[in-house]
């Protein structure tokens, strides 16, 4: 028996500790989920929707718990109030579209034939959730999976282990049967063994590229569907016709919110040479207005990174870049302790030879490069192993769409960044992984098609 510990980035103390389940106990949990799923799927769709929305209400009634626990677990400042706004938007949208998204596709309904395609739940859906947006990323799959008639087993990241418990408490209080939604604490070995044993009917993983590879290796030969959202190195391009002030605000907020710990956060910026100097000046001023400090204090706008080892990787990328000729523009802030509290940084004179412009940073650092035109910007934006989102700041919507069609990415933004629209498919390409979350396509991913070809007597 091993334990999982959440080390709080606030002060390095052990904030929570839980024992992992043995393989046998985990298999028993899966068996209960599989047994309970049939009765759950047999319930009317609206009843499942109402129960999921009831869980959302339970979380709304405990947002203070959400906000405080997030600050302690992963360092998000309490001034931002947790994640309920985004959680509500996404869950409500998926509830709203459920009936249409899960409705049969009728090909023919005549005196001679009934031909249609129905959507059936996979069965037991396994959700492996990350720590950076631990409520929203988990519930992006949990809510539609349950609504579609699946049972769900959640394994949350050790850094946000209490989020899984909060979600389980909410679903249980709303009336979702305990075996239909279970929160479990598992070791990596047990997780891989369960997947390899074909315990699940669908796996949804959000996390690192290495973690996604481990999931796919474990599932090899089982024919279990595996959806992944992995690394990112999302670019922003500021065209010559962009509103400069709006671009600075949009890009820098997209790069620095949540201490840069966002799957779709901006990590590299390309600015038309005519705006470059002004953009850099304003971006540096924007960054210097951030207040790095204890996330429990209302004045703090930038908290610590979730773990010292994450901050060490960002520091390493910054130091390597500076040693290779990059210029760092932000002086060390007083709260920077050399550990989880990390001074945010703007780098110029960067190149794609530097890791800070190539590898995922997942922290409060961004490199800025000048470009002479759209062609150069497109080439640099596509020069990445990742492809989650890309943002274009411009006054020309036609140009943005034309550029977007040439970008290797899952989402194209214009004049905004770092936002997940639940009506649109959340997806990526290249080493960002493969999958379809939210939107109607999210329901298609969480169900399987079943065809009916009925010849009438």
CSV table of C-alpha atoms in Angstrom, one decimal:
chain,number,residue,atom,x,y,z
A,1,UNK,CA,0.0,0.0,0.0
A,2,UNK,CA,1.4,3.4,-1.0
A,3,UNK,CA,0.3,6.9,-0.3
A,4,UNK,CA,-0.2,10.0,-2.4
A,5,UNK,CA,0.7,13.3,-1.0
A,6,UNK,CA,-0.3,16.8,-2.0
A,7,UNK,CA,2.5,19.2,-1.2
A,8,UNK,CA,1.1,22.7,-0.9
A,9,UNK,CA,3.0,25.2,-3.0
A,10,UNK,CA,2.2,27.9,-0.4
A,11,UNK,CA,4.7,26.7,2.2
A,12,UNK,CA,5.8,23.2,1.1
A,13,UNK,CA,3.8,21.4,3.8
A,14,UNK,CA,1.8,18.2,3.3
A,15,UNK,CA,-1.7,19.5,2.7
A,16,UNK,CA,-3.4,16.1,2.0
A,17,UNK,CA,-2.3,12.5,2.0
A,18,UNK,CA,-4.3,9.5,0.8
A,19,UNK,CA,-3.7,5.7,0.5
A,20,UNK,CA,-3.9,4.2,-2.9
A,21,UNK,CA,-6.2,1.3,-3.7
A,22,UNK,CA,-4.7,-2.1,-4.2
A,23,UNK,CA,-5.2,-3.7,-7.6
A,24,UNK,CA,-7.9,-6.1,-6.2
A,25,UNK,CA,-9.8,-3.3,-4.5
A,26,UNK,CA,-9.6,-1.2,-7.7
A,27,UNK,CA,-11.0,-4.1,-9.7
A,28,UNK,CA,-13.9,-4.4,-7.3
A,29,UNK,CA,-14.7,-0.7,-7.8
A,30,UNK,CA,-14.7,-1.2,-11.5
A,31,UNK,CA,-17.0,-4.3,-11.1
A,32,UNK,CA,-19.5,-2.2,-9.1
A,33,UNK,CA,-19.4,0.5,-11.7
A,34,UNK,CA,-20.1,-1.9,-14.5
A,35,UNK,CA,-23.0,-3.5,-12.6
A,36,UNK,CA,-24.5,-0.1,-11.8
A,37,UNK,CA,-24.1,1.3,-15.3
A,38,UNK,CA,-26.9,-0.7,-16.9
A,39,UNK,CA,-29.6,0.6,-14.5
A,40,UNK,CA,-28.2,4.1,-14.8
A,41,UNK,CA,-28.3,4.0,-18.6
A,42,UNK,CA,-31.9,2.8,-18.4
A,43,UNK,CA,-33.0,5.9,-16.6
A,44,UNK,CA,-34.6,8.6,-18.7
A,45,UNK,CA,-32.2,11.0,-20.2
A,46,UNK,CA,-33.8,14.0,-18.5
A,47,UNK,CA,-33.4,12.4,-15.1
A,48,UNK,CA,-29.7,11.9,-15.7
A,49,UNK,CA,-29.4,15.5,-16.9
A,50,UNK,CA,-31.2,16.7,-13.7
A,51,UNK,CA,-29.0,14.8,-11.4
A,52,UNK,CA,-25.8,16.1,-13.1
A,53,UNK,CA,-27.2,19.6,-12.8
A,54,UNK,CA,-28.0,18.9,-9.2
A,55,UNK,CA,-24.3,18.1,-8.6
A,56,UNK,CA,-23.4,21.4,-10.2
A,57,UNK,CA,-25.7,23.1,-7.7
A,58,UNK,CA,-24.0,21.3,-4.8
A,59,UNK,CA,-20.7,22.7,-6.0
A,60,UNK,CA,-22.1,26.2,-6.3
A,61,UNK,CA,-23.2,25.9,-2.7
A,62,UNK,CA,-19.6,25.1,-1.7
A,63,UNK,CA,-17.5,27.4,-3.7
A,64,UNK,CA,-15.7,28.6,-0.6
A,65,UNK,CA,-14.4,25.1,-0.2
A,66,UNK,CA,-13.3,25.1,-3.9
A,67,UNK,CA,-11.5,28.4,-3.7
A,68,UNK,CA,-9.6,27.7,-0.5
A,69,UNK,CA,-8.6,24.2,-1.4
A,70,UNK,CA,-7.4,25.2,-4.8
A,71,UNK,CA,-5.2,27.9,-3.3
A,72,UNK,CA,-3.6,25.4,-0.9
A,73,UNK,CA,-3.3,22.6,-3.5
A,74,UNK,CA,-2.1,24.3,-6.6
A,75,UNK,CA,-1.6,28.0,-5.7
A,76,UNK,CA,-4.4,29.8,-7.5
A,77,UNK,CA,-5.1,33.1,-5.8
A,78,UNK,CA,-8.3,33.3,-3.9
A,79,UNK,CA,-9.2,36.6,-5.6
A,80,UNK,CA,-10.2,34.6,-8.7
A,81,UNK,CA,-12.8,32.6,-6.8
A,82,UNK,CA,-12.0,29.1,-8.0
A,83,UNK,CA,-13.5,27.6,-11.2
A,84,UNK,CA,-17.2,27.7,-10.7
A,85,UNK,CA,-18.0,30.1,-13.6
A,86,UNK,CA,-16.3,28.0,-16.2
A,87,UNK,CA,-17.6,24.8,-14.6
A,88,UNK,CA,-21.2,26.1,-14.8
A,89,UNK,CA,-20.8,27.3,-18.4
A,90,UNK,CA,-19.5,24.0,-19.7
A,91,UNK,CA,-21.8,21.7,-17.7
A,92,UNK,CA,-24.9,23.7,-18.4
A,93,UNK,CA,-24.1,23.7,-22.2
A,94,UNK,CA,-23.6,20.0,-22.3
A,95,UNK,CA,-26.8,19.4,-20.4
A,96,UNK,CA,-28.7,21.8,-22.8
A,97,UNK,CA,-27.5,20.0,-26.0
A,98,UNK,CA,-27.8,16.4,-24.7
A,99,UNK,CA,-31.1,15.5,-26.2
A,100,UNK,CA,-30.2,16.7,-29.6
A,101,UNK,CA,-26.6,15.4,-29.5
A,102,UNK,CA,-27.8,11.9,-28.4
A,103,UNK,CA,-30.9,11.7,-30.6
A,104,UNK,CA,-31.0,9.0,-33.3
A,105,UNK,CA,-30.0,9.9,-36.8
A,106,UNK,CA,-33.0,8.7,-38.8
A,107,UNK,CA,-32.2,7.6,-42.3
A,108,UNK,CA,-35.6,6.2,-43.2
A,109,UNK,CA,-38.9,5.7,-41.5
A,110,UNK,CA,-41.3,4.4,-44.1
A,111,UNK,CA,-43.9,1.6,-44.3
A,112,UNK,CA,-41.1,-0.7,-45.6
A,113,UNK,CA,-38.1,0.2,-43.4
A,114,UNK,CA,-36.9,1.8,-40.2
A,115,UNK,CA,-33.2,2.7,-40.6
A,116,UNK,CA,-31.4,4.8,-38.0
A,117,UNK,CA,-28.2,5.2,-36.0
A,118,UNK,CA,-28.5,5.3,-32.3
A,119,UNK,CA,-25.9,6.4,-29.7
A,120,UNK,CA,-25.1,3.9,-26.9
A,121,UNK,CA,-22.9,4.6,-23.9
A,122,UNK,CA,-19.5,2.9,-23.8
A,123,UNK,CA,-20.1,1.5,-20.3
A,124,UNK,CA,-17.4,2.4,-17.8
A,125,UNK,CA,-15.5,5.6,-18.6
A,126,UNK,CA,-12.2,6.2,-16.8
A,127,UNK,CA,-11.2,9.8,-16.4
A,128,UNK,CA,-7.6,10.7,-15.5
A,129,UNK,CA,-7.7,14.5,-14.6
A,130,UNK,CA,-4.9,17.1,-14.3
A,131,UNK,CA,-4.2,19.5,-11.5
A,132,UNK,CA,-4.1,22.8,-13.4
A,133,UNK,CA,-7.8,23.4,-13.9
A,134,UNK,CA,-8.9,20.4,-11.8
A,135,UNK,CA,-12.7,21.0,-11.7
A,136,UNK,CA,-13.3,22.0,-15.3
A,137,UNK,CA,-11.0,19.5,-17.0
A,138,UNK,CA,-12.4,16.6,-15.0
A,139,UNK,CA,-16.0,17.6,-15.4
A,140,UNK,CA,-15.6,18.2,-19.1
A,141,UNK,CA,-15.8,14.4,-19.4
A,142,UNK,CA,-17.6,13.4,-16.2
A,143,UNK,CA,-20.8,15.4,-16.8
A,144,UNK,CA,-21.4,14.4,-20.5
A,145,UNK,CA,-20.3,10.8,-19.8
A,146,UNK,CA,-22.9,10.4,-17.0
A,147,UNK,CA,-25.6,12.2,-19.1
A,148,UNK,CA,-24.9,9.8,-21.9
A,149,UNK,CA,-25.5,6.8,-19.6
A,150,UNK,CA,-22.0,5.8,-18.7
A,151,UNK,CA,-20.7,5.1,-15.2
A,152,UNK,CA,-17.5,7.0,-14.4
A,153,UNK,CA,-14.4,6.3,-12.4
A,154,UNK,CA,-12.2,9.4,-11.7
A,155,UNK,CA,-8.5,9.3,-10.9
A,156,UNK,CA,-7.4,12.8,-10.0
A,157,UNK,CA,-3.9,14.2,-10.0
A,158,UNK,CA,-2.1,13.9,-6.7
A,159,UNK,CA,-1.6,17.7,-6.6
A,160,UNK,CA,-5.4,18.2,-6.5
A,161,UNK,CA,-6.4,15.0,-4.7
A,162,UNK,CA,-9.2,16.8,-2.8
A,163,UNK,CA,-10.9,18.0,-6.0
A,164,UNK,CA,-11.9,14.4,-6.7
A,165,UNK,CA,-13.4,14.1,-3.3
A,166,UNK,CA,-15.3,17.4,-3.7
A,167,UNK,CA,-16.8,16.2,-7.0
A,168,UNK,CA,-17.7,12.8,-5.5
A,169,UNK,CA,-19.4,14.5,-2.6
A,170,UNK,CA,-21.4,16.8,-4.9
A,171,UNK,CA,-22.6,14.0,-7.2
A,172,UNK,CA,-23.5,11.8,-4.2
A,173,UNK,CA,-25.4,14.6,-2.5
A,174,UNK,CA,-27.3,15.3,-5.8
A,175,UNK,CA,-28.5,11.7,-5.9
A,176,UNK,CA,-26.1,10.0,-8.4
A,177,UNK,CA,-25.6,6.5,-7.1
A,178,UNK,CA,-22.2,5.9,-5.5
A,179,UNK,CA,-21.2,3.2,-7.8
A,180,UNK,CA,-22.1,5.2,-10.9
A,181,UNK,CA,-19.6,7.9,-10.1
A,182,UNK,CA,-16.5,6.9,-8.1
A,183,UNK,CA,-13.4,8.9,-7.1
A,184,UNK,CA,-10.4,6.6,-6.6
A,185,UNK,CA,-6.8,7.0,-5.6
A,186,UNK,CA,-4.5,4.9,-7.7
A,187,UNK,CA,-0.8,4.4,-8.3
A,188,UNK,CA,0.6,4.6,-11.8
A,189,UNK,CA,1.2,0.9,-11.8
A,190,UNK,CA,-2.3,0.0,-10.8
A,191,UNK,CA,-3.7,2.5,-13.4
A,192,UNK,CA,-1.7,0.9,-16.2
A,193,UNK,CA,-2.7,-2.6,-15.0
A,194,UNK,CA,-6.4,-1.8,-15.0
A,195,UNK,CA,-6.2,-0.4,-18.5
A,196,UNK,CA,-4.2,-3.4,-19.7
A,197,UNK,CA,-6.7,-5.7,-18.1
A,198,UNK,CA,-9.5,-4.1,-20.2
A,199,UNK,CA,-11.2,-2.9,-17.1
A,200,UNK,CA,-12.6,0.2,-18.9
A,201,UNK,CA,-14.5,0.9,-22.0
A,202,UNK,CA,-13.1,4.3,-22.7
A,203,UNK,CA,-10.2,6.3,-21.2
A,204,UNK,CA,-9.9,10.1,-21.2
A,205,UNK,CA,-6.5,11.4,-20.1
A,206,UNK,CA,-5.4,15.0,-19.8
A,207,UNK,CA,-1.7,15.5,-18.8
A,208,UNK,CA,1.8,15.2,-20.1
A,209,UNK,CA,3.0,13.7,-23.4
A,210,UNK,CA,4.7,10.9,-21.4
A,211,UNK,CA,1.6,10.2,-19.4
A,212,UNK,CA,-0.5,10.0,-22.7
A,213,UNK,CA,2.1,7.6,-24.1
A,214,UNK,CA,1.8,5.4,-21.0
A,215,UNK,CA,-2.0,5.3,-21.4
A,216,UNK,CA,-1.7,4.2,-25.0
A,217,UNK,CA,0.9,1.6,-24.2
A,218,UNK,CA,-1.3,0.2,-21.4
A,219,UNK,CA,-4.3,0.0,-23.8
A,220,UNK,CA,-2.4,-1.6,-26.7
A,221,UNK,CA,-4.2,-4.6,-27.9
A,222,UNK,CA,-7.3,-4.1,-25.7
A,223,UNK,CA,-9.1,-1.9,-28.3
A,224,UNK,CA,-10.1,0.4,-25.5
A,225,UNK,CA,-10.7,3.9,-26.8
A,226,UNK,CA,-8.2,6.4,-25.5
A,227,UNK,CA,-8.7,10.2,-25.8
A,228,UNK,CA,-5.7,12.4,-24.9
A,229,UNK,CA,-5.1,16.1,-24.4
A,230,UNK,CA,-1.3,16.4,-23.8
A,231,UNK,CA,1.3,19.1,-24.1
A,232,UNK,CA,1.0,22.5,-25.8
A,233,UNK,CA,3.2,25.4,-26.9
A,234,UNK,CA,0.4,27.7,-28.1
A,235,UNK,CA,1.4,30.7,-30.2
A,236,UNK,CA,-0.1,34.2,-30.6
A,237,UNK,CA,0.4,36.3,-33.7
A,238,UNK,CA,-0.1,40.1,-33.5
A,239,UNK,CA,-0.6,41.4,-37.1
A,240,UNK,CA,0.3,45.0,-38.2
A,241,UNK,CA,-3.4,46.0,-38.1
A,242,UNK,CA,-4.0,44.8,-34.5
A,243,UNK,CA,-5.3,47.0,-31.8
A,244,UNK,CA,-2.1,47.1,-29.8
A,245,UNK,CA,-3.4,47.7,-26.3
A,246,UNK,CA,-6.1,45.0,-26.7
A,247,UNK,CA,-3.5,42.6,-28.1
A,248,UNK,CA,-1.2,43.2,-25.1
A,249,UNK,CA,-4.0,42.7,-22.6
A,250,UNK,CA,-5.3,39.6,-24.4
A,251,UNK,CA,-2.0,37.9,-25.1
A,252,UNK,CA,-0.4,38.6,-21.7
A,253,UNK,CA,-3.4,37.5,-19.7
A,254,UNK,CA,-3.5,34.4,-21.9
A,255,UNK,CA,0.1,33.8,-21.1
A,256,UNK,CA,0.2,34.5,-17.3
A,257,UNK,CA,-3.2,33.6,-15.8
A,258,UNK,CA,-3.0,30.7,-13.4
A,259,UNK,CA,0.8,31.3,-13.4
A,260,UNK,CA,0.9,30.2,-17.0
A,261,UNK,CA,-0.3,26.7,-16.0
A,262,UNK,CA,-2.9,26.4,-18.7
A,263,UNK,CA,-3.1,23.8,-21.5
A,264,UNK,CA,-4.0,26.5,-23.9
A,265,UNK,CA,-2.0,29.3,-22.4
A,266,UNK,CA,0.1,31.5,-24.7
A,267,UNK,CA,3.7,30.4,-24.6
A,268,UNK,CA,5.2,32.1,-27.6
A,269,UNK,CA,4.4,35.4,-29.3
A,270,UNK,CA,5.1,36.7,-32.8
A,271,UNK,CA,4.6,40.4,-33.4
A,272,UNK,CA,4.7,42.2,-36.7
A,273,UNK,CA,7.9,44.2,-36.8
A,274,UNK,CA,6.1,47.5,-37.1
A,275,UNK,CA,4.5,46.9,-33.7
A,276,UNK,CA,7.2,44.9,-32.1
A,277,UNK,CA,9.0,47.5,-30.0
A,278,UNK,CA,5.8,49.0,-28.7
A,279,UNK,CA,4.4,45.6,-27.9
A,280,UNK,CA,7.4,44.5,-25.9
A,281,UNK,CA,7.4,47.8,-23.9
A,282,UNK,CA,3.7,47.4,-23.1
A,283,UNK,CA,4.1,43.7,-22.3
A,284,UNK,CA,6.9,44.4,-19.9
A,285,UNK,CA,4.8,47.1,-18.1
A,286,UNK,CA,1.9,44.7,-18.0
A,287,UNK,CA,4.0,42.0,-16.4
A,288,UNK,CA,5.5,44.4,-13.8
A,289,UNK,CA,2.0,45.2,-12.6
A,290,UNK,CA,1.6,41.6,-11.4
A,291,UNK,CA,1.8,40.9,-7.7
A,292,UNK,CA,3.5,37.7,-6.9
A,293,UNK,CA,2.7,36.4,-3.5
A,294,UNK,CA,0.7,34.1,-1.2
A,295,UNK,CA,-2.5,33.0,-3.0
A,296,UNK,CA,-4.5,33.3,0.2
A,297,UNK,CA,-4.0,37.1,0.2
A,298,UNK,CA,-6.5,39.1,-1.8
A,299,UNK,CA,-3.8,41.4,-3.2
A,300,UNK,CA,-2.0,38.5,-4.9
A,301,UNK,CA,-2.6,38.3,-8.7
A,302,UNK,CA,0.1,35.7,-9.4
A,303,UNK,CA,0.5,32.8,-7.0
A,304,UNK,CA,3.2,30.2,-6.8
A,305,UNK,CA,3.5,27.4,-9.3
A,306,UNK,CA,1.8,24.2,-8.2
A,307,UNK,CA,5.1,22.4,-7.3
A,308,UNK,CA,8.7,23.3,-6.9
A,309,UNK,CA,9.7,20.9,-9.7
A,310,UNK,CA,7.5,22.7,-12.2
A,311,UNK,CA,9.1,26.0,-11.3
A,312,UNK,CA,12.6,24.4,-11.6
A,313,UNK,CA,11.8,23.5,-15.2
A,314,UNK,CA,10.7,27.0,-16.1
A,315,UNK,CA,13.8,28.5,-14.4
A,316,UNK,CA,16.0,26.1,-16.4
A,317,UNK,CA,14.4,27.1,-19.7
A,318,UNK,CA,14.8,30.8,-18.8
A,319,UNK,CA,18.4,30.4,-17.7
A,320,UNK,CA,19.3,28.4,-20.8
A,321,UNK,CA,17.7,31.0,-23.1
A,322,UNK,CA,19.6,33.9,-21.4
A,323,UNK,CA,22.9,31.9,-21.6
A,324,UNK,CA,22.2,31.5,-25.4
A,325,UNK,CA,21.6,35.2,-25.9
A,326,UNK,CA,18.0,36.0,-24.9
A,327,UNK,CA,17.2,39.1,-23.0
A,328,UNK,CA,15.2,38.9,-19.7
A,329,UNK,CA,13.1,42.0,-19.0
A,330,UNK,CA,11.6,41.4,-15.6
A,331,UNK,CA,13.7,41.9,-12.5
A,332,UNK,CA,13.4,39.3,-9.7
A,333,UNK,CA,10.4,40.0,-7.6
A,334,UNK,CA,10.6,40.1,-3.8
A,335,UNK,CA,8.4,37.1,-3.3
A,336,UNK,CA,10.6,34.9,-5.6
A,337,UNK,CA,12.0,32.3,-3.2
A,338,UNK,CA,13.9,30.2,-5.6
A,339,UNK,CA,11.2,27.5,-5.1
A,340,UNK,CA,7.5,27.5,-6.2
A,341,UNK,CA,7.3,31.3,-6.1
A,342,UNK,CA,8.7,32.3,-9.5
A,343,UNK,CA,9.2,35.7,-11.1
A,344,UNK,CA,7.2,35.9,-14.3
A,345,UNK,CA,9.4,36.6,-17.3
A,346,UNK,CA,9.3,38.2,-20.7
A,347,UNK,CA,12.2,37.1,-23.1
A,348,UNK,CA,13.3,38.7,-26.3
A,349,UNK,CA,16.1,37.9,-28.7
A,350,UNK,CA,14.8,34.3,-28.6
A,351,UNK,CA,15.0,31.7,-31.3
A,352,UNK,CA,13.4,28.3,-32.0
A,353,UNK,CA,16.7,26.7,-31.1
A,354,UNK,CA,16.0,27.5,-27.4
A,355,UNK,CA,13.9,25.2,-25.3
A,356,UNK,CA,11.8,28.1,-24.1
A,357,UNK,CA,10.4,28.5,-27.6
A,358,UNK,CA,10.2,24.8,-28.3
A,359,UNK,CA,9.4,22.7,-25.2
A,360,UNK,CA,6.3,23.2,-23.1
A,361,UNK,CA,7.0,25.6,-20.3
A,362,UNK,CA,3.7,25.5,-18.5
A,363,UNK,CA,4.7,28.4,-16.4
A,364,UNK,CA,4.8,32.2,-16.3
A,365,UNK,CA,7.3,32.8,-19.1
A,366,UNK,CA,6.9,33.9,-22.7
A,367,UNK,CA,9.2,34.6,-25.6
A,368,UNK,CA,8.5,37.4,-28.1
A,369,UNK,CA,9.9,37.4,-31.7
A,370,UNK,CA,9.4,40.0,-34.5
A,371,UNK,CA,8.1,38.8,-37.9
A,372,UNK,CA,8.0,40.6,-41.2
A,373,UNK,CA,4.7,39.2,-42.6
A,374,UNK,CA,2.0,36.5,-42.3
A,375,UNK,CA,4.1,34.0,-44.1
A,376,UNK,CA,6.9,34.2,-41.5
A,377,UNK,CA,4.4,34.1,-38.7
A,378,UNK,CA,2.6,31.0,-40.1
A,379,UNK,CA,5.9,29.2,-40.5
A,380,UNK,CA,7.0,29.9,-36.9
A,381,UNK,CA,3.6,29.1,-35.5
A,382,UNK,CA,3.7,25.7,-37.2
A,383,UNK,CA,7.2,25.0,-36.1
A,384,UNK,CA,6.2,23.0,-33.1
A,385,UNK,CA,5.6,19.4,-32.1
A,386,UNK,CA,2.3,20.6,-30.5
A,387,UNK,CA,-1.0,21.8,-31.7
A,388,UNK,CA,-3.8,22.8,-29.3
A,389,UNK,CA,-4.7,26.5,-30.0
A,390,UNK,CA,-3.4,29.5,-31.9
A,391,UNK,CA,-4.4,33.1,-31.5
A,392,UNK,CA,-4.4,35.8,-34.1
A,393,UNK,CA,-4.8,39.5,-33.2
A,394,UNK,CA,-6.0,41.5,-36.2
A,395,UNK,CA,-8.8,43.7,-37.5
A,396,UNK,CA,-9.2,41.5,-40.5
A,397,UNK,CA,-11.5,38.5,-39.9
A,398,UNK,CA,-11.0,37.2,-43.5
A,399,UNK,CA,-7.2,37.3,-43.0
A,400,UNK,CA,-7.5,35.5,-39.7
A,401,UNK,CA,-9.6,32.7,-41.2
A,402,UNK,CA,-7.2,32.4,-44.1
A,403,UNK,CA,-4.2,32.1,-41.8
A,404,UNK,CA,-6.1,29.8,-39.5
A,405,UNK,CA,-6.7,27.3,-42.4
A,406,UNK,CA,-2.9,27.0,-42.7
A,407,UNK,CA,-2.2,26.5,-39.0
A,408,UNK,CA,-1.6,23.1,-37.5
A,409,UNK,CA,-3.8,23.4,-34.5
A,410,UNK,CA,-7.0,22.3,-32.8
A,411,UNK,CA,-8.6,25.8,-32.3
A,412,UNK,CA,-8.0,29.1,-34.0
A,413,UNK,CA,-8.8,32.3,-32.0
A,414,UNK,CA,-9.1,35.8,-33.2
A,415,UNK,CA,-8.6,38.7,-30.8
A,416,UNK,CA,-8.8,36.4,-27.8
A,417,UNK,CA,-6.9,33.5,-26.3
A,418,UNK,CA,-6.9,30.9,-23.5
A,419,UNK,CA,-10.7,30.2,-23.6
A,420,UNK,CA,-12.6,27.0,-24.0
A,421,UNK,CA,-16.0,27.4,-25.7
A,422,UNK,CA,-18.2,24.4,-24.8
A,423,UNK,CA,-20.2,24.7,-28.0
A,424,UNK,CA,-17.0,24.1,-30.0
A,425,UNK,CA,-15.0,20.9,-30.1
A,426,UNK,CA,-12.0,20.9,-27.8
A,427,UNK,CA,-9.3,19.0,-29.7
A,428,UNK,CA,-5.7,19.0,-30.8
A,429,UNK,CA,-3.2,17.6,-33.2
A,430,UNK,CA,0.4,16.3,-33.3
A,431,UNK,CA,1.8,15.6,-29.9
A,432,UNK,CA,-1.0,17.5,-28.2
A,433,UNK,CA,-2.9,14.2,-28.6
A,434,UNK,CA,-6.2,13.1,-30.2
A,435,UNK,CA,-9.7,13.4,-28.9
A,436,UNK,CA,-12.9,15.4,-29.0
A,437,UNK,CA,-14.2,17.1,-25.9
A,438,UNK,CA,-17.4,19.1,-25.2
A,439,UNK,CA,-19.7,20.1,-28.0
A,440,UNK,CA,-21.9,17.6,-29.8
A,441,UNK,CA,-18.7,15.7,-30.8
A,442,UNK,CA,-17.9,15.2,-27.1
A,443,UNK,CA,-21.1,13.2,-26.8
A,444,UNK,CA,-20.1,11.2,-29.9
A,445,UNK,CA,-16.7,10.4,-28.3
A,446,UNK,CA,-18.4,9.2,-25.1
A,447,UNK,CA,-20.9,6.9,-26.9
A,448,UNK,CA,-20.7,4.4,-29.7
A,449,UNK,CA,-22.9,4.3,-32.8
A,450,UNK,CA,-25.3,1.4,-33.2
A,451,UNK,CA,-27.2,0.9,-36.4
A,452,UNK,CA,-30.8,-0.4,-36.8
A,453,UNK,CA,-31.9,-1.7,-40.1
A,454,UNK,CA,-35.4,-3.0,-39.6
A,455,UNK,CA,-37.4,-4.4,-42.5
A,456,UNK,CA,-41.1,-4.1,-41.6
A,457,UNK,CA,-43.4,-7.1,-42.2
